[in-house]
Coordinates of N, CA and C in Angstrom, one line a residue:
X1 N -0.8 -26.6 0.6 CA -2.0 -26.6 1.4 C -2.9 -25.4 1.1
X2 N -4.0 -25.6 1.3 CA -5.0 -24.3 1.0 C -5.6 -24.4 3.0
X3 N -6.2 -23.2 2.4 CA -7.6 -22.9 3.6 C -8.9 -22.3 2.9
X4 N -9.7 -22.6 3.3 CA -11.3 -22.7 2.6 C -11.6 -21.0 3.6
X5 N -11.8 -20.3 3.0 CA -12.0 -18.8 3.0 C -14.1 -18.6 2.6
X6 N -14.9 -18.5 3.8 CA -15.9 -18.5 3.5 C -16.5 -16.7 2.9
X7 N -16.2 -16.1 2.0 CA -17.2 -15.3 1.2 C -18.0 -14.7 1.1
X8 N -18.7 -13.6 1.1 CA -20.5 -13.2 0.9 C -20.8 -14.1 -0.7
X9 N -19.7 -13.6 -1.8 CA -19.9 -14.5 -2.8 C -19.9 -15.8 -3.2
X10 N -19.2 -16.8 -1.8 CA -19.0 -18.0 -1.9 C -17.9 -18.2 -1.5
X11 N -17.5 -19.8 -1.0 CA -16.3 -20.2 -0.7 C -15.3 -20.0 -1.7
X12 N -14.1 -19.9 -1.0 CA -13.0 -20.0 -1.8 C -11.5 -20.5 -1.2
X13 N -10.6 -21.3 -1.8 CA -10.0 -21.5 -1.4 C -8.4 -20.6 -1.7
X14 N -7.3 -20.1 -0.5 CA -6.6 -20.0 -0.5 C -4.7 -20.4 -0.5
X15 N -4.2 -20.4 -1.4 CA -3.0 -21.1 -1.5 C -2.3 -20.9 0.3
X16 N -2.0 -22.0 0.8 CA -1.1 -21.4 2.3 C 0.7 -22.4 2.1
X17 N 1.4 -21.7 2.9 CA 2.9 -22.4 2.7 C 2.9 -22.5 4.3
X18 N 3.4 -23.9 4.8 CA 3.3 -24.3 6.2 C 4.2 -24.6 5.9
X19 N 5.6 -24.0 6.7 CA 7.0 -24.6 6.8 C 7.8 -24.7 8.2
X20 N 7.8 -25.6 8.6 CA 8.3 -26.1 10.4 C 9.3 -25.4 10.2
X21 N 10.5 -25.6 11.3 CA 11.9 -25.2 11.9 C 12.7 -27.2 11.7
X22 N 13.7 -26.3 12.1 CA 14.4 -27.9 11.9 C 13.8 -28.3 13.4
X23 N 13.6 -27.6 14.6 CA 14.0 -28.4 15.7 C 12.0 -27.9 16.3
X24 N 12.4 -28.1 17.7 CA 11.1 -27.6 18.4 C 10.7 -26.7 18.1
X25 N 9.2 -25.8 17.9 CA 8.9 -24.6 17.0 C 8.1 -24.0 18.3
X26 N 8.8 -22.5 18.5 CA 8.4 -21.6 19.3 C 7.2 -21.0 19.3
X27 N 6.2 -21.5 18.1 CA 4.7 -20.6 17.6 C 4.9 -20.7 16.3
X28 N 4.0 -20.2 16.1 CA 3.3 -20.0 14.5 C 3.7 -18.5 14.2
X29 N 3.8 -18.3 13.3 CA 4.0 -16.8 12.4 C 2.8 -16.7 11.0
X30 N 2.4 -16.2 11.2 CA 0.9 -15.9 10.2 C 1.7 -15.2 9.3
X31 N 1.8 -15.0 7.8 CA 2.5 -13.8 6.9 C 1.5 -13.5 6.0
X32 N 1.1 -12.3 5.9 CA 0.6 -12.0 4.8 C 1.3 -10.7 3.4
X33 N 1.0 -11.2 2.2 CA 1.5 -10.3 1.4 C 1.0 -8.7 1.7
X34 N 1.8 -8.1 0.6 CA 1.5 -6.5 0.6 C 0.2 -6.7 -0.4
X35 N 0.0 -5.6 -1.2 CA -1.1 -5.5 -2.3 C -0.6 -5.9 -3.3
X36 N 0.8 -5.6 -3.7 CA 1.2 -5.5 -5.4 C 1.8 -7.2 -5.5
X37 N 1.8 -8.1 -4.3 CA 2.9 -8.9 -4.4 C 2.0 -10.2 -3.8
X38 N 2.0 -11.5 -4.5 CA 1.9 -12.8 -3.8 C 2.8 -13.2 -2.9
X39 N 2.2 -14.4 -2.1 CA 3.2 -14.9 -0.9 C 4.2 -15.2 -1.0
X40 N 4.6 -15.5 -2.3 CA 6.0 -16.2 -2.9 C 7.3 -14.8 -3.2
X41 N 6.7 -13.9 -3.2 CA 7.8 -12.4 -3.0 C 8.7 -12.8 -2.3
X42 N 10.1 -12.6 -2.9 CA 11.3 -13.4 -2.1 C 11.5 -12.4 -1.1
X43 N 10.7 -11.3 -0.9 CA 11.1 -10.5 0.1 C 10.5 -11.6 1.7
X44 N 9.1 -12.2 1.2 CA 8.5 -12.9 1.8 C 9.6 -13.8 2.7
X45 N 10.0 -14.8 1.2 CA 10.1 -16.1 1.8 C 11.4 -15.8 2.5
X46 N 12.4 -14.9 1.8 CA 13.5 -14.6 3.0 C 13.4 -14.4 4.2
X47 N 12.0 -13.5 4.4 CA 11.6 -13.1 6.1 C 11.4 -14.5 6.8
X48 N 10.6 -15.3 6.4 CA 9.6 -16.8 6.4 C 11.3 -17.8 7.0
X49 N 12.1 -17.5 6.0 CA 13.0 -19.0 6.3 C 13.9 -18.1 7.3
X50 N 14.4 -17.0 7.2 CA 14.7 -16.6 8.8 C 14.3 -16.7 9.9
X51 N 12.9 -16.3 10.4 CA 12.4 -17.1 11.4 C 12.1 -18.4 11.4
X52 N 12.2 -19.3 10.6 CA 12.6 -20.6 10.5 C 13.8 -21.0 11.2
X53 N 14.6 -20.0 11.0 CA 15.7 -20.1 11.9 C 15.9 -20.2 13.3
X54 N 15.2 -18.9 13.6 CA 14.9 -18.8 15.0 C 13.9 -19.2 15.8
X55 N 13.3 -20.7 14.9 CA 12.6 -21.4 16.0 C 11.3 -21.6 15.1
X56 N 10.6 -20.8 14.6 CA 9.2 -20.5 14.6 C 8.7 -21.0 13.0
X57 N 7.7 -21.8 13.7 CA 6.8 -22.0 12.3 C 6.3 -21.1 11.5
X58 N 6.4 -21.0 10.1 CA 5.7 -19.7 9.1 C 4.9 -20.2 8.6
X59 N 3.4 -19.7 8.2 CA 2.8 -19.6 7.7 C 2.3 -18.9 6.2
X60 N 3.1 -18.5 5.5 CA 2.4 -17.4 4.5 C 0.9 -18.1 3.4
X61 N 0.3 -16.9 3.0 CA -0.8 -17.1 2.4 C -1.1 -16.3 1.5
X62 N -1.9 -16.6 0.8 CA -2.6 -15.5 -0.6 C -3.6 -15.0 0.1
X63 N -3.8 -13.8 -0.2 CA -5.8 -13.4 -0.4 C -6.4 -13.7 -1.7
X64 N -7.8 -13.5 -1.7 CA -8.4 -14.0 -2.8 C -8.2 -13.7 -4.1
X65 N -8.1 -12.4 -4.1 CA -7.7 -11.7 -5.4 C -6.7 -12.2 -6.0
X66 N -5.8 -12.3 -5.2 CA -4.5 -13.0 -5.9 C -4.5 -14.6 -6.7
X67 N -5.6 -15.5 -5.6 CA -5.7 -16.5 -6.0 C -6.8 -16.2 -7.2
X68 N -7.3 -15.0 -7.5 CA -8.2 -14.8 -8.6 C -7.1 -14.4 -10.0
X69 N -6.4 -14.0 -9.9 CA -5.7 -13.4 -10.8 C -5.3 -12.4 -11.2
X70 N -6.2 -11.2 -10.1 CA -6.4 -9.9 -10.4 C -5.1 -9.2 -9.5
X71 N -5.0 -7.9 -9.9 CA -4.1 -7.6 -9.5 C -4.2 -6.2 -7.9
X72 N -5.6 -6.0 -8.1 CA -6.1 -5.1 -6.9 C -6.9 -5.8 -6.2
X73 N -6.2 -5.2 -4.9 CA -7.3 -6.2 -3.6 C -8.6 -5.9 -4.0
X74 N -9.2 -6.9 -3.2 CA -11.0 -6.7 -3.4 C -11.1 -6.1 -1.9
X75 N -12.2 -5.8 -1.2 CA -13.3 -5.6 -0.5 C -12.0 -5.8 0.5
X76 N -12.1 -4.7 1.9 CA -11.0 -5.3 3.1 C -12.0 -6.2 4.0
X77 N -13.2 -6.1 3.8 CA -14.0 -7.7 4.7 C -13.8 -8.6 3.9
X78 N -13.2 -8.8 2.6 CA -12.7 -10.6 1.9 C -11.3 -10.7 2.8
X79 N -10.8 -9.7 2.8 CA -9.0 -9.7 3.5 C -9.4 -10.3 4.8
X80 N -10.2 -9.4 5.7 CA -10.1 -9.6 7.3 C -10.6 -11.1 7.1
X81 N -11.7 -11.9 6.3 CA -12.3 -13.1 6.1 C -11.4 -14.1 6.0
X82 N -10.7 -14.1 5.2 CA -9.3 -14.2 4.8 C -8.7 -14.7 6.4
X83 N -7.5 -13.6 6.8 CA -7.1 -13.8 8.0 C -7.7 -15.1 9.1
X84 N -9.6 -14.5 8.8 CA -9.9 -15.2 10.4 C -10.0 -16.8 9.8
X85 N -9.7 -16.8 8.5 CA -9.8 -18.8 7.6 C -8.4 -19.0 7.9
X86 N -7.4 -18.6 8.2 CA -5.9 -18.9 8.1 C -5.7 -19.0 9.3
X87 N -5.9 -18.1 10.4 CA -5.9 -18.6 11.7 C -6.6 -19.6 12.6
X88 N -8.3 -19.9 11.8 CA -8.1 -20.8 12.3 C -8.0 -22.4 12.0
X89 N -7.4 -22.0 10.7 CA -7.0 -23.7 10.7 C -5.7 -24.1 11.1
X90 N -4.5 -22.7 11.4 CA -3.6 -23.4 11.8 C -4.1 -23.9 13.6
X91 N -5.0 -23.0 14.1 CA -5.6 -23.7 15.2 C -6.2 -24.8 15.7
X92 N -6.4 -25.5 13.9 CA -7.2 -26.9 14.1 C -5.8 -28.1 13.6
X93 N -4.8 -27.5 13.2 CA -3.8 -28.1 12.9 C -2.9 -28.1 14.7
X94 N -2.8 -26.8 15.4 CA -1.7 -26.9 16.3 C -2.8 -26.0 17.6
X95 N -3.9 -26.8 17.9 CA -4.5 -25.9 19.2 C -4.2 -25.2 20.1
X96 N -2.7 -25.4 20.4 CA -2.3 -25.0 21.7 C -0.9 -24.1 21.4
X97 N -1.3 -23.6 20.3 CA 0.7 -23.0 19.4 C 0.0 -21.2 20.0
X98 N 0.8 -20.9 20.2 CA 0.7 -19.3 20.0 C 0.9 -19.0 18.6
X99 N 0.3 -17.7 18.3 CA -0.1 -17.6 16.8 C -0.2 -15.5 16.5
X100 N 1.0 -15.7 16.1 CA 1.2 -14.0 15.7 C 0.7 -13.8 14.1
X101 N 0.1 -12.3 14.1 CA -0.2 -12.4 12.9 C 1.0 -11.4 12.1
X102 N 1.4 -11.4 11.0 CA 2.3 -10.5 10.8 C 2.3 -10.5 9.1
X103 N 2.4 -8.8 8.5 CA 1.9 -8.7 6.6 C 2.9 -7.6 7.0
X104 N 3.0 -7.5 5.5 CA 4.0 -6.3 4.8 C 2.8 -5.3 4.0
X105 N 2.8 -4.3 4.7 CA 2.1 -3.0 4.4 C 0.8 -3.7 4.6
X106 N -0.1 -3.5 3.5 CA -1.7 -3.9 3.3 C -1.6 -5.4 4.0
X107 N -1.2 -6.2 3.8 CA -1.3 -7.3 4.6 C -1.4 -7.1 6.5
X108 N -0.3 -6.3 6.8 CA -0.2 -6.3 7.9 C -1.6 -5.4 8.4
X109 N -2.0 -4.6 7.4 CA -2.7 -3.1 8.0 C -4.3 -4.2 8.3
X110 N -4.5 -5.2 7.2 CA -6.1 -6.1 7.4 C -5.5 -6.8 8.5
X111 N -4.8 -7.2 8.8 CA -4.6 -8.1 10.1 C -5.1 -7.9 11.0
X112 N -4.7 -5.9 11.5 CA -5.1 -5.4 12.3 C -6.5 -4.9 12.6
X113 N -7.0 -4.5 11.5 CA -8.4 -4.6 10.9 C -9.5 -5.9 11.8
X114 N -9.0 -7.4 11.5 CA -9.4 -8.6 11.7 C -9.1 -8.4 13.2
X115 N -8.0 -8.6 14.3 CA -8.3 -8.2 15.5 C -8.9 -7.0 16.5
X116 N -8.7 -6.0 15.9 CA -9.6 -4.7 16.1 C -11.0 -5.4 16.0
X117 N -11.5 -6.2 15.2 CA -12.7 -6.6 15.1 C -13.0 -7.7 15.8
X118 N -12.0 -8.5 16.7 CA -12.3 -9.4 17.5 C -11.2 -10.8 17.0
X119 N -10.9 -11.0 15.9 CA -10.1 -11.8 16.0 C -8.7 -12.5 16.6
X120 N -8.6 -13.3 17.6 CA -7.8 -13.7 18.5 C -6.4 -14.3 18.1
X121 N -4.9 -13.3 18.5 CA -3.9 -13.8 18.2 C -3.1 -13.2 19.4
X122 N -1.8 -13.7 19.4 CA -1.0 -13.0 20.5 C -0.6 -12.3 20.5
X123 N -0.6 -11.6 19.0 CA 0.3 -10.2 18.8 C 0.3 -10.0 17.6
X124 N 0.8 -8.9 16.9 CA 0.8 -8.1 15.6 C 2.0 -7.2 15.3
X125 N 2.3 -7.9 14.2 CA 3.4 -7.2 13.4 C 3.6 -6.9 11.8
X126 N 3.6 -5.8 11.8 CA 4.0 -5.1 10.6 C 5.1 -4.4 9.7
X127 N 5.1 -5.1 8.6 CA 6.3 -4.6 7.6 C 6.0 -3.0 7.0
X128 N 6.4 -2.0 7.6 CA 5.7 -0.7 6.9 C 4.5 -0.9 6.4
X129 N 3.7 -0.4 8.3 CA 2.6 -0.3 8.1 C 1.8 1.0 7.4
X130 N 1.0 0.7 6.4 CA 0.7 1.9 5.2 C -0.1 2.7 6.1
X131 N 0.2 3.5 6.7 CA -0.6 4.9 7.7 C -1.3 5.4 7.0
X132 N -0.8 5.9 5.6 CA -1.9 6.5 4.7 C -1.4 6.6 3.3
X133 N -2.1 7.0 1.8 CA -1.7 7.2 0.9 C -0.4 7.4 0.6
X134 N 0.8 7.8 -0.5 CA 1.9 8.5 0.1 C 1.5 10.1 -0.5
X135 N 1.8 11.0 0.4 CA 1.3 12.3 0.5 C 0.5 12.6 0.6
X136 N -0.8 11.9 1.1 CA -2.2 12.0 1.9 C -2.3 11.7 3.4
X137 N -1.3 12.4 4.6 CA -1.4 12.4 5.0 C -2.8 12.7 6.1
X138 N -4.0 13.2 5.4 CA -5.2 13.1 5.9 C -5.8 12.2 5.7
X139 N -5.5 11.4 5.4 CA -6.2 9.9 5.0 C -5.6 8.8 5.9
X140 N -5.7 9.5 7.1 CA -5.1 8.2 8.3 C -6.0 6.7 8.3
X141 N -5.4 6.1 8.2 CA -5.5 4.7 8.5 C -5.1 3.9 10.1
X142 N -5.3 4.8 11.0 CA -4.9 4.1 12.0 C -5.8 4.4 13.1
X143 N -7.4 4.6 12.9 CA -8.6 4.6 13.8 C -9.0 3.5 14.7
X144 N -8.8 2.4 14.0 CA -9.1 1.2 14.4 C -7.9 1.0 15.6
X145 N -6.3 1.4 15.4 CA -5.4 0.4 16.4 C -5.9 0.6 17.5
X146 N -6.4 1.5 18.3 CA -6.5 1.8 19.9 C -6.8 0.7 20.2
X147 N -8.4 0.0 19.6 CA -9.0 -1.5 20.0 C -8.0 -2.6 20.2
X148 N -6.9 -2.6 19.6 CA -6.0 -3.6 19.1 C -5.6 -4.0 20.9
X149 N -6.1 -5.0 21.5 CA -5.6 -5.3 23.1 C -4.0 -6.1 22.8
X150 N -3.6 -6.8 22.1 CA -2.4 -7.5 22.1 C -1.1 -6.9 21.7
X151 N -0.1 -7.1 21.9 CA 1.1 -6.1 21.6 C 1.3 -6.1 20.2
X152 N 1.3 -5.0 19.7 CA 2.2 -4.6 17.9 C 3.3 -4.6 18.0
X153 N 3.8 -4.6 16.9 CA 5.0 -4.2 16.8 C 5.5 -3.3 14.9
X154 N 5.6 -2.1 15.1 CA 5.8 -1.5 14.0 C 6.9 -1.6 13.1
X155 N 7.4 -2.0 12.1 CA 9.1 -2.0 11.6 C 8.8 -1.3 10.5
X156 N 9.2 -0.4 10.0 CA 9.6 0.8 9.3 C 10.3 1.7 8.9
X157 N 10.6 1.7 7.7 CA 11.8 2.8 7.2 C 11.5 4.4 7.5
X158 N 12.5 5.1 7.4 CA 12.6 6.2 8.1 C 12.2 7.3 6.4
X159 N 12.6 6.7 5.4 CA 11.7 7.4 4.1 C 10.6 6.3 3.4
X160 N 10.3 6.1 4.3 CA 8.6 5.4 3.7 C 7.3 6.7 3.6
X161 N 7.2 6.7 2.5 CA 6.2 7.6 1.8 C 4.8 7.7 3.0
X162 N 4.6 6.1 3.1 CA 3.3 5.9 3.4 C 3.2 6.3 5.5
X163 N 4.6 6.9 5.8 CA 4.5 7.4 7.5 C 4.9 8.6 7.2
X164 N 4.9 9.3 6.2 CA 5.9 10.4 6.4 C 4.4 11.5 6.9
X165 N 4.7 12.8 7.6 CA 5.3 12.6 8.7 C 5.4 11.8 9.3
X166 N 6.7 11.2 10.0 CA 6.6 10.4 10.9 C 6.1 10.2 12.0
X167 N 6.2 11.9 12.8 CA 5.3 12.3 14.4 C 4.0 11.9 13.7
X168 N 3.7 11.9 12.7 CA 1.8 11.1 12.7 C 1.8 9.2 13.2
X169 N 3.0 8.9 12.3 CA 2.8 7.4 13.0 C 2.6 7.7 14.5
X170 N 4.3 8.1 14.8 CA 5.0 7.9 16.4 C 2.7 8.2 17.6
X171 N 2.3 9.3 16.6 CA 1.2 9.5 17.9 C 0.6 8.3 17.6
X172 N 0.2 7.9 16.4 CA -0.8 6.7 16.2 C -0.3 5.5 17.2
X173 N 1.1 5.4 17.2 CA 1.0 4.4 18.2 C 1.4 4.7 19.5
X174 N 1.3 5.6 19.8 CA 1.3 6.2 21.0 C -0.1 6.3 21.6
X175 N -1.2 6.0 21.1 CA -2.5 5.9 21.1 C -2.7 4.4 21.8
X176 N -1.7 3.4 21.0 CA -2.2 1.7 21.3 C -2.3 1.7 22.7
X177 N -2.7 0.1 23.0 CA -2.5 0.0 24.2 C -1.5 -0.8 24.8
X178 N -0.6 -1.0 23.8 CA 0.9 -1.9 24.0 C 1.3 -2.1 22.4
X179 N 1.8 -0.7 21.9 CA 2.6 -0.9 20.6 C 4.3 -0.1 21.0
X180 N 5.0 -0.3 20.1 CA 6.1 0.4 20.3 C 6.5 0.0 17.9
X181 N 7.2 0.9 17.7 CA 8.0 1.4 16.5 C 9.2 0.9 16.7
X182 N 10.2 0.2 15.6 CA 11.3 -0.1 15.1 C 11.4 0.5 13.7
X183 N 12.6 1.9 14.0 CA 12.8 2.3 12.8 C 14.3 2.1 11.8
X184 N 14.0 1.7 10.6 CA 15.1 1.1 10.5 C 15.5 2.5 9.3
X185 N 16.7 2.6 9.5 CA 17.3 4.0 9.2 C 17.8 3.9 7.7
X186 N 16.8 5.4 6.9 CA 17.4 5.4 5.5 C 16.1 4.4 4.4
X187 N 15.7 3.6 5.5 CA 14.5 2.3 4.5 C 13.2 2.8 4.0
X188 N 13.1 2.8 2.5 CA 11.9 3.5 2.2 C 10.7 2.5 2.5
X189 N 9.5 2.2 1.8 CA 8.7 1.3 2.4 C 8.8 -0.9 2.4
X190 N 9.7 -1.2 1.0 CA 9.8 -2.2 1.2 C 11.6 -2.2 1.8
X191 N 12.1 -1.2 2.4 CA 12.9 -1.2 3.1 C 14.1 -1.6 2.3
X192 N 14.2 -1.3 1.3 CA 15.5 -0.7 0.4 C 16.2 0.8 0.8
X193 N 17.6 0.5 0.9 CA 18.1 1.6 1.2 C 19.1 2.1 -0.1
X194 N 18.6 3.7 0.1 CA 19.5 4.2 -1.3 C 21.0 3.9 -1.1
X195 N 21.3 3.4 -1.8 CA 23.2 3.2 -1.8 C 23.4 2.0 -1.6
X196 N 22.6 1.0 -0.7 CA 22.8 -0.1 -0.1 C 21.6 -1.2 -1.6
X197 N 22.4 -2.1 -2.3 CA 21.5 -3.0 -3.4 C 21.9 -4.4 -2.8
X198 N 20.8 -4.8 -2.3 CA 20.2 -6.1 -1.7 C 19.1 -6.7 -2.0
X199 N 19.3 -7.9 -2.4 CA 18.2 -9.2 -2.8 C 17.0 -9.2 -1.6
X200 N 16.2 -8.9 -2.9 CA 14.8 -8.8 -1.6 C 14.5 -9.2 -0.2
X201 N 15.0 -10.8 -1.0 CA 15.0 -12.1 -0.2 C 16.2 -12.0 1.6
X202 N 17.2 -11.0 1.0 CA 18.0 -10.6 2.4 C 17.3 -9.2 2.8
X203 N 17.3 -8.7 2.7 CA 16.0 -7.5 3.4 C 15.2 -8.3 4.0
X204 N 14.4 -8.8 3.6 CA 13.5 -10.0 4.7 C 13.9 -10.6 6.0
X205 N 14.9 -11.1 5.2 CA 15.5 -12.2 6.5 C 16.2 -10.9 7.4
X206 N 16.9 -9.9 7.1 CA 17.2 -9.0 8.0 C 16.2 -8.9 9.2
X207 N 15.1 -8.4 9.0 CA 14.0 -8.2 9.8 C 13.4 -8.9 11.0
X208 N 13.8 -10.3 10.5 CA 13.4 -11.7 11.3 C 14.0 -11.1 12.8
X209 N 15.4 -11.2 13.1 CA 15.6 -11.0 14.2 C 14.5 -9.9 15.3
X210 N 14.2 -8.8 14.2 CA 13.5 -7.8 15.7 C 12.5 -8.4 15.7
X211 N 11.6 -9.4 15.0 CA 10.8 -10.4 15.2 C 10.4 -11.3 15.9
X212 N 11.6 -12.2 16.2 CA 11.7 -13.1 17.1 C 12.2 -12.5 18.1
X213 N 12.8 -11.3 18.4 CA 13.0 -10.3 19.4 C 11.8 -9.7 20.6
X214 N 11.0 -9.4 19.5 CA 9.6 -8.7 19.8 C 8.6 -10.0 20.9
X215 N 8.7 -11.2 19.9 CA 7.9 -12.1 20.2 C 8.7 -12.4 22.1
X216 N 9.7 -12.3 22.1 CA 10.1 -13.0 23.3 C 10.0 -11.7 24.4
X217 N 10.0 -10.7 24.3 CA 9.5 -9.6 25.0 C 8.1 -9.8 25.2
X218 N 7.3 -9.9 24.7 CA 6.2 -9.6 24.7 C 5.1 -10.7 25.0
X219 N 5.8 -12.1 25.3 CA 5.5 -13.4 26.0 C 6.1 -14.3 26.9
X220 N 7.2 -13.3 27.5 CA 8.3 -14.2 28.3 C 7.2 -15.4 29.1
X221 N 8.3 -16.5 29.1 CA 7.9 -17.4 30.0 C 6.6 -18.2 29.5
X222 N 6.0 -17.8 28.6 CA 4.6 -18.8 27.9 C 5.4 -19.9 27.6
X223 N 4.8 -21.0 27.1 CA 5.1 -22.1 26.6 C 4.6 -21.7 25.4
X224 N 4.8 -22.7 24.3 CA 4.5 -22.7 22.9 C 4.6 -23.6 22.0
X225 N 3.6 -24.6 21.3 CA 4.1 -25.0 20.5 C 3.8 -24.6 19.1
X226 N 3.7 -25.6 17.9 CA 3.2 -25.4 16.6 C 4.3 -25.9 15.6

C-alpha cells in the first residue's frame, strides 16, 4: 500500500506496510524509520510483528527521501508532511482506531515535531529519541516537547551517544506534560548491548512489551479498534 504525501514540490507517494493481529486489534501503531534505515530494517519489522502479538495493528512507512533513493533526510516539514499523510489515511481506513505514533531516533523525533504542531494522535513513542548530535550536547532538540499534550513515552539505552548526559534528557522530559523514560541498561542507541550479539530483528521485538505496556497505562478503559 502507499499514502499520497502532499509536497511544496509536488505529490508523492509513500511505500506503507499495514499488518493486522491474528485476533481483535487494540489500535494502530504508526512506525517510522531512523535516518540511515528503511521501514523494512529487521530491527523494524521485529518491533512491528511483536506488537502484532500483543494485539495491535502496525503500520510502518518510508519518508520521501528514501522512496527517492537518497540516503539523507530532506527538509523536517517533508517528514512532519509525511506523518500527517500516514495518519490520516489510516483514519480513512479505521475512523474510530486509536492511533500512536511511534520512530526509532529521527523518525520518532518528526513525529513529535508533527504533533507539537497540531497533529492529532493518542500518544508518542520513541526508539532513542536523538536529544542532540553525539557530543553536542548544546544542540538540544527537545524545545518543541513541552507542546506535546498526549503522553510520550521515551525508551533508551543508557550509552546512547545521542542522551548522554543523561540528566539533560531526564530534565527534557521532566519539562513534558505527561512523558516518563524507560531505560534500558548497557543499550547504546539502536540498543545493542556490548557482550550481549542479537539479531536486530530480536532487539525490536524485545521492546514491544514496554510498548503495549505504555499504551494500556496511558488509555485504560478506552475502547479501540483498527
Amino acid at each position: 500500500m502507499t499514502a499520497t504525501v502532499a509536497l511544496p514540490t509536488g505529490r508523492v507517494s509513500v511505500t506503507t506496510a499495514w499488518e493486522a493481529p491474528a485476533g481483535e486489534s487494540r489500535g494502530v501503531v504508526a512506525i517510522a524509520h531512523g535516518a540511515g534505515a528503511g521501514m523494512d530494517h529487521p530491527f523494524l519489522i521485529g518491533f512491528a510483528a511483536a506488537l502484532r502479538q500483543a494485539g495491535f495493528t502496525t503500520v510502518r512507512f518510508n519518508f520521501p527521501y528514501v522512496e527517492a533513493g537518497r540516503r539523507m533526510p530532506g527538509p523536517a516539514a517533508h517528514a512532519i508532511l509525511t506523518w500527517r499523510a500516514v495518519v490520516e489515511s489510516i483514519r480513512a481506513e479505521v475512523p474510530e482506531a486509536r492511533i500512536w505514533a511511534c520512530g526509532k531516533s529521527y523518525g520518532g523525533r518528526m513525529a513529535s515535531m508533527a504533533v507539537a504542531e497540531g497533529l492529532e494522535v493518542d500518544g508518542l513513542v520513541y526508539l532513542g529519541y536523538p536529544l542532540h548530535p553525539p557530543g553536542k550536547p548544546e544542540k538540544s532538540r527537545a524545545d518543541h516537547l513541552p507542546a506535546v499534550r498526549v503522553p510520550q513515552l521515551f525508551i533508551e539505552g543508557t550509552n546512547d551517544p545521542f542522551v548522554q548526559p543523561r540528566e539533560q534528557l531526564e530534565a527534557a522530559v521532566a519539562s513534558c506534560q505527561d512523558a516518563r523514560i524507560v531505560w534500558i541498561e548497557g543499550g547504546g542507541h539502536s540498543f545493542e548491548v556490548k557482550g550481549q550479539k542479537r539479531p536486530a530483528d530480536e532487539v525490536g521485538a524485545s521492546l514491544a512489551p514496554l510498548v503495549a505496556g505504555f499504551i494500556a497505562e496511558s488509555a485504560p478503559g478506552r475502547s479501540a479498534t483498527g
